[in-house]
């Protein structure tokens, strides 16, 4: 298998790792890509970015009230 972040994964496709990556494990290498997109266009003065490990994505919430989401204009 392949070691990633101290955890052993079997050969083949890994749909989702603990750190929100999709990987392909072969005898030669392990290749991964992220399942999340980083918000870049939002109100940086009044909002903050929080990683949501459950949904494997970033939430953009109000600094004054984190229970309220902010509008995100673009992600990369």
PDB file of N, CA and C in Angstrom, residues 7-59:
ATOM      1  N   UNK A   7      -0.670   7.137   7.736  1.00  0.00           N
ATOM      2  CA  UNK A   7      -1.714   6.121   7.602  1.00  0.00           C
ATOM      3  C   UNK A   7      -1.457   5.295   6.347  1.00  0.00           C
ATOM      4  N   UNK A   8      -1.669   3.998   6.460  1.00  0.00           N
ATOM      5  CA  UNK A   8      -1.447   3.090   5.329  1.00  0.00           C
ATOM      6  C   UNK A   8      -2.741   2.931   4.533  1.00  0.00           C
ATOM      7  N   UNK A   9      -2.654   3.195   3.221  1.00  0.00           N
ATOM      8  CA  UNK A   9      -3.803   3.046   2.324  1.00  0.00           C
ATOM      9  C   UNK A   9      -3.509   1.902   1.351  1.00  0.00           C
ATOM     10  N   UNK A  10      -4.544   1.183   0.922  1.00  0.00           N
ATOM     11  CA  UNK A  10      -4.341   0.074  -0.020  1.00  0.00           C
ATOM     12  C   UNK A  10      -4.047   0.592  -1.430  1.00  0.00           C
ATOM     13  N   UNK A  11      -3.462  -0.286  -2.277  1.00  0.00           N
ATOM     14  CA  UNK A  11      -3.245   0.064  -3.675  1.00  0.00           C
ATOM     15  C   UNK A  11      -4.591   0.326  -4.336  1.00  0.00           C
ATOM     16  N   UNK A  12      -4.590   1.218  -5.330  1.00  0.00           N
ATOM     17  CA  UNK A  12      -5.810   1.525  -6.061  1.00  0.00           C
ATOM     18  C   UNK A  12      -6.292   2.927  -5.776  1.00  0.00           C
ATOM     19  N   UNK A  13      -7.569   3.140  -6.002  1.00  0.00           N
ATOM     20  CA  UNK A  13      -8.166   4.464  -5.821  1.00  0.00           C
ATOM     21  C   UNK A  13      -8.608   4.664  -4.373  1.00  0.00           C
ATOM     22  N   UNK A  14      -8.329   5.841  -3.849  1.00  0.00           N
ATOM     23  CA  UNK A  14      -8.774   6.222  -2.516  1.00  0.00           C
ATOM     24  C   UNK A  14      -9.721   7.398  -2.716  1.00  0.00           C
ATOM     25  N   UNK A  15     -10.996   7.182  -2.455  1.00  0.00           N
ATOM     26  CA  UNK A  15     -12.012   8.194  -2.740  1.00  0.00           C
ATOM     27  C   UNK A  15     -11.828   9.445  -1.884  1.00  0.00           C
ATOM     28  N   UNK A  16     -11.449   9.249  -0.610  1.00  0.00           N
ATOM     29  CA  UNK A  16     -11.302  10.400   0.280  1.00  0.00           C
ATOM     30  C   UNK A  16     -10.422  10.029   1.468  1.00  0.00           C
ATOM     31  N   UNK A  17      -9.312  10.750   1.615  1.00  0.00           N
ATOM     32  CA  UNK A  17      -8.437  10.523   2.763  1.00  0.00           C
ATOM     33  C   UNK A  17      -8.957  11.342   3.949  1.00  0.00           C
ATOM     34  N   UNK A  18      -8.341  11.138   5.113  1.00  0.00           N
ATOM     35  CA  UNK A  18      -8.739  11.888   6.317  1.00  0.00           C
ATOM     36  C   UNK A  18      -8.566  13.384   6.126  1.00  0.00           C
ATOM     37  N   UNK A  19      -7.611  13.793   5.283  1.00  0.00           N
ATOM     38  CA  UNK A  19      -7.346  15.211   5.066  1.00  0.00           C
ATOM     39  C   UNK A  19      -7.978  15.758   3.790  1.00  0.00           C
ATOM     40  N   UNK A  20      -9.002  15.073   3.312  1.00  0.00           N
ATOM     41  CA  UNK A  20      -9.809  15.555   2.188  1.00  0.00           C
ATOM     42  C   UNK A  20      -9.059  15.601   0.855  1.00  0.00           C
ATOM     43  N   UNK A  21      -8.364  14.543   0.542  1.00  0.00           N
ATOM     44  CA  UNK A  21      -7.734  14.397  -0.763  1.00  0.00           C
ATOM     45  C   UNK A  21      -8.240  13.123  -1.418  1.00  0.00           C
ATOM     46  N   UNK A  22      -8.271  13.123  -2.740  1.00  0.00           N
ATOM     47  CA  UNK A  22      -8.571  11.919  -3.514  1.00  0.00           C
ATOM     48  C   UNK A  22      -7.236  11.439  -4.063  1.00  0.00           C
ATOM     49  N   UNK A  23      -6.923  10.174  -3.880  1.00  0.00           N
ATOM     50  CA  UNK A  23      -5.597   9.689  -4.270  1.00  0.00           C
ATOM     51  C   UNK A  23      -5.675   8.425  -5.106  1.00  0.00           C
ATOM     52  N   UNK A  24      -4.584   8.194  -5.808  1.00  0.00           N
ATOM     53  CA  UNK A  24      -4.388   6.975  -6.557  1.00  0.00           C
ATOM     54  C   UNK A  24      -3.071   6.375  -6.082  1.00  0.00           C
ATOM     55  N   UNK A  25      -3.145   5.177  -5.538  1.00  0.00           N
ATOM     56  CA  UNK A  25      -1.965   4.540  -4.948  1.00  0.00           C
ATOM     57  C   UNK A  25      -1.502   3.387  -5.842  1.00  0.00           C
ATOM     58  N   UNK A  26      -0.237   3.471  -6.287  1.00  0.00           N
ATOM     59  CA  UNK A  26       0.339   2.382  -7.082  1.00  0.00           C
ATOM     60  C   UNK A  26       1.650   1.943  -6.430  1.00  0.00           C
ATOM     61  N   UNK A  27       2.282   0.921  -6.980  1.00  0.00           N
ATOM     62  CA  UNK A  27       3.546   0.446  -6.414  1.00  0.00           C
ATOM     63  C   UNK A  27       4.643   1.495  -6.561  1.00  0.00           C
ATOM     64  N   UNK A  28       4.539   2.354  -7.569  1.00  0.00           N
ATOM     65  CA  UNK A  28       5.568   3.364  -7.826  1.00  0.00           C
ATOM     66  C   UNK A  28       5.369   4.633  -6.998  1.00  0.00           C
ATOM     67  N   UNK A  29       4.118   5.060  -6.847  1.00  0.00           N
ATOM     68  CA  UNK A  29       3.880   6.370  -6.234  1.00  0.00           C
ATOM     69  C   UNK A  29       2.443   6.504  -5.759  1.00  0.00           C
ATOM     70  N   UNK A  30       2.209   7.583  -5.019  1.00  0.00           N
ATOM     71  CA  UNK A  30       0.845   7.959  -4.658  1.00  0.00           C
ATOM     72  C   UNK A  30       0.619   9.362  -5.211  1.00  0.00           C
ATOM     73  N   UNK A  31      -0.486   9.531  -5.919  1.00  0.00           N
ATOM     74  CA  UNK A  31      -0.825  10.832  -6.502  1.00  0.00           C
ATOM     75  C   UNK A  31      -2.140  11.294  -5.891  1.00  0.00           C
ATOM     76  N   UNK A  32      -2.160  12.540  -5.436  1.00  0.00           N
ATOM     77  CA  UNK A  32      -3.357  13.060  -4.779  1.00  0.00           C
ATOM     78  C   UNK A  32      -3.769  14.409  -5.332  1.00  0.00           C
ATOM     79  N   UNK A  33      -5.058  14.683  -5.240  1.00  0.00           N
ATOM     80  CA  UNK A  33      -5.548  16.026  -5.535  1.00  0.00           C
ATOM     81  C   UNK A  33      -6.605  16.368  -4.492  1.00  0.00           C
ATOM     82  N   UNK A  34      -6.730  17.643  -4.207  1.00  0.00           N
ATOM     83  CA  UNK A  34      -7.630  18.075  -3.142  1.00  0.00           C
ATOM     84  C   UNK A  34      -9.087  18.000  -3.589  1.00  0.00           C
ATOM     85  N   UNK A  35      -9.967  17.783  -2.629  1.00  0.00           N
ATOM     86  CA  UNK A  35     -11.401  17.741  -2.888  1.00  0.00           C
ATOM     87  C   UNK A  35     -12.066  19.081  -2.587  1.00  0.00           C
ATOM     88  N   UNK A  36     -11.258  20.079  -2.245  1.00  0.00           N
ATOM     89  CA  UNK A  36     -11.816  21.374  -1.849  1.00  0.00           C
ATOM     90  C   UNK A  36     -11.256  22.497  -2.697  1.00  0.00           C
ATOM     91  N   UNK A  37     -11.944  23.614  -2.719  1.00  0.00           N
ATOM     92  CA  UNK A  37     -11.511  24.811  -3.450  1.00  0.00           C
ATOM     93  C   UNK A  37     -11.389  25.958  -2.451  1.00  0.00           C
ATOM     94  N   UNK A  38     -10.293  26.700  -2.543  1.00  0.00           N
ATOM     95  CA  UNK A  38     -10.019  27.791  -1.614  1.00  0.00           C
ATOM     96  C   UNK A  38     -10.748  29.067  -2.029  1.00  0.00           C
ATOM     97  N   UNK A  39     -11.539  29.637  -1.111  1.00  0.00           N
ATOM     98  CA  UNK A  39     -12.216  30.901  -1.433  1.00  0.00           C
ATOM     99  C   UNK A  39     -11.209  32.041  -1.553  1.00  0.00           C
ATOM    100  N   UNK A  40     -11.326  32.846  -2.605  1.00  0.00           N
ATOM    101  CA  UNK A  40     -10.441  33.997  -2.782  1.00  0.00           C
ATOM    102  C   UNK A  40     -11.220  35.305  -2.876  1.00  0.00           C
ATOM    103  N   UNK A  41     -12.431  35.250  -3.391  1.00  0.00           N
ATOM    104  CA  UNK A  41     -13.228  36.462  -3.529  1.00  0.00           C
ATOM    105  C   UNK A  41     -14.334  36.523  -2.500  1.00  0.00           C
ATOM    106  N   UNK A  42     -14.098  37.224  -1.396  1.00  0.00           N
ATOM    107  CA  UNK A  42     -15.108  37.409  -0.361  1.00  0.00           C
ATOM    108  C   UNK A  42     -14.739  38.650   0.452  1.00  0.00           C
ATOM    109  N   UNK A  43     -15.609  39.076   1.338  1.00  0.00           N
ATOM    110  CA  UNK A  43     -15.387  40.267   2.158  1.00  0.00           C
ATOM    111  C   UNK A  43     -14.368  39.937   3.266  1.00  0.00           C
ATOM    112  N   UNK A  44     -13.090  40.174   2.971  1.00  0.00           N
ATOM    113  CA  UNK A  44     -12.015  39.792   3.891  1.00  0.00           C
ATOM    114  C   UNK A  44     -12.021  40.617   5.184  1.00  0.00           C
ATOM    115  N   UNK A  45     -12.641  41.775   5.142  1.00  0.00           N
ATOM    116  CA  UNK A  45     -12.669  42.627   6.331  1.00  0.00           C
ATOM    117  C   UNK A  45     -13.658  42.106   7.377  1.00  0.00           C
ATOM    118  N   UNK A  46     -14.793  41.615   6.925  1.00  0.00           N
ATOM    119  CA  UNK A  46     -15.847  41.192   7.844  1.00  0.00           C
ATOM    120  C   UNK A  46     -16.029  39.681   7.942  1.00  0.00           C
ATOM    121  N   UNK A  47     -15.311  38.930   7.094  1.00  0.00           N
ATOM    122  CA  UNK A  47     -15.501  37.482   7.052  1.00  0.00           C
ATOM    123  C   UNK A  47     -14.185  36.738   7.229  1.00  0.00           C
ATOM    124  N   UNK A  48     -14.295  35.476   7.643  1.00  0.00           N
ATOM    125  CA  UNK A  48     -13.103  34.636   7.788  1.00  0.00           C
ATOM    126  C   UNK A  48     -13.386  33.267   7.183  1.00  0.00           C
ATOM    127  N   UNK A  49     -12.307  32.562   6.831  1.00  0.00           N
ATOM    128  CA  UNK A  49     -12.402  31.252   6.206  1.00  0.00           C
ATOM    129  C   UNK A  49     -12.137  30.181   7.260  1.00  0.00           C
ATOM    130  N   UNK A  50     -13.021  29.194   7.316  1.00  0.00           N
ATOM    131  CA  UNK A  50     -12.878  28.090   8.265  1.00  0.00           C
ATOM    132  C   UNK A  50     -12.977  26.789   7.484  1.00  0.00           C
ATOM    133  N   UNK A  51     -12.016  25.862   7.715  1.00  0.00           N
ATOM    134  CA  UNK A  51     -12.073  24.586   6.995  1.00  0.00           C
ATOM    135  C   UNK A  51     -13.061  23.654   7.673  1.00  0.00           C
ATOM    136  N   UNK A  52     -13.966  23.104   6.904  1.00  0.00           N
ATOM    137  CA  UNK A  52     -14.977  22.170   7.393  1.00  0.00           C
ATOM    138  C   UNK A  52     -14.565  20.768   6.962  1.00  0.00           C
ATOM    139  N   UNK A  53     -13.996  20.010   7.907  1.00  0.00           N
ATOM    140  CA  UNK A  53     -13.470  18.683   7.577  1.00  0.00           C
ATOM    141  C   UNK A  53     -14.584  17.695   7.238  1.00  0.00           C
ATOM    142  N   UNK A  54     -15.773  17.947   7.747  1.00  0.00           N
ATOM    143  CA  UNK A  54     -16.899  17.048   7.487  1.00  0.00           C
ATOM    144  C   UNK A  54     -17.320  17.106   6.022  1.00  0.00           C
ATOM    145  N   UNK A  55     -17.401  18.331   5.468  1.00  0.00           N
ATOM    146  CA  UNK A  55     -17.817  18.486   4.075  1.00  0.00           C
ATOM    147  C   UNK A  55     -16.630  18.581   3.115  1.00  0.00           C
ATOM    148  N   UNK A  56     -15.401  18.609   3.663  1.00  0.00           N
ATOM    149  CA  UNK A  56     -14.189  18.754   2.851  1.00  0.00           C
ATOM    150  C   UNK A  56     -14.234  20.021   2.007  1.00  0.00           C
ATOM    151  N   UNK A  57     -14.603  21.115   2.634  1.00  0.00           N
ATOM    152  CA  UNK A  57     -14.631  22.381   1.927  1.00  0.00           C
ATOM    153  C   UNK A  57     -14.429  23.516   2.925  1.00  0.00           C
ATOM    154  N   UNK A  58     -14.191  24.709   2.407  1.00  0.00           N
ATOM    155  CA  UNK A  58     -14.043  25.881   3.258  1.00  0.00           C
ATOM    156  C   UNK A  58     -15.384  26.573   3.428  1.00  0.00           C
ATOM    157  N   UNK A  59     -15.690  26.953   4.661  1.00  0.00           N
ATOM    158  CA  UNK A  59     -16.859  27.790   4.927  1.00  0.00           C
ATOM    159  C   UNK A  59     -16.353  29.207   5.125  1.00  0.00           C
TER     160      UNK A  59
END
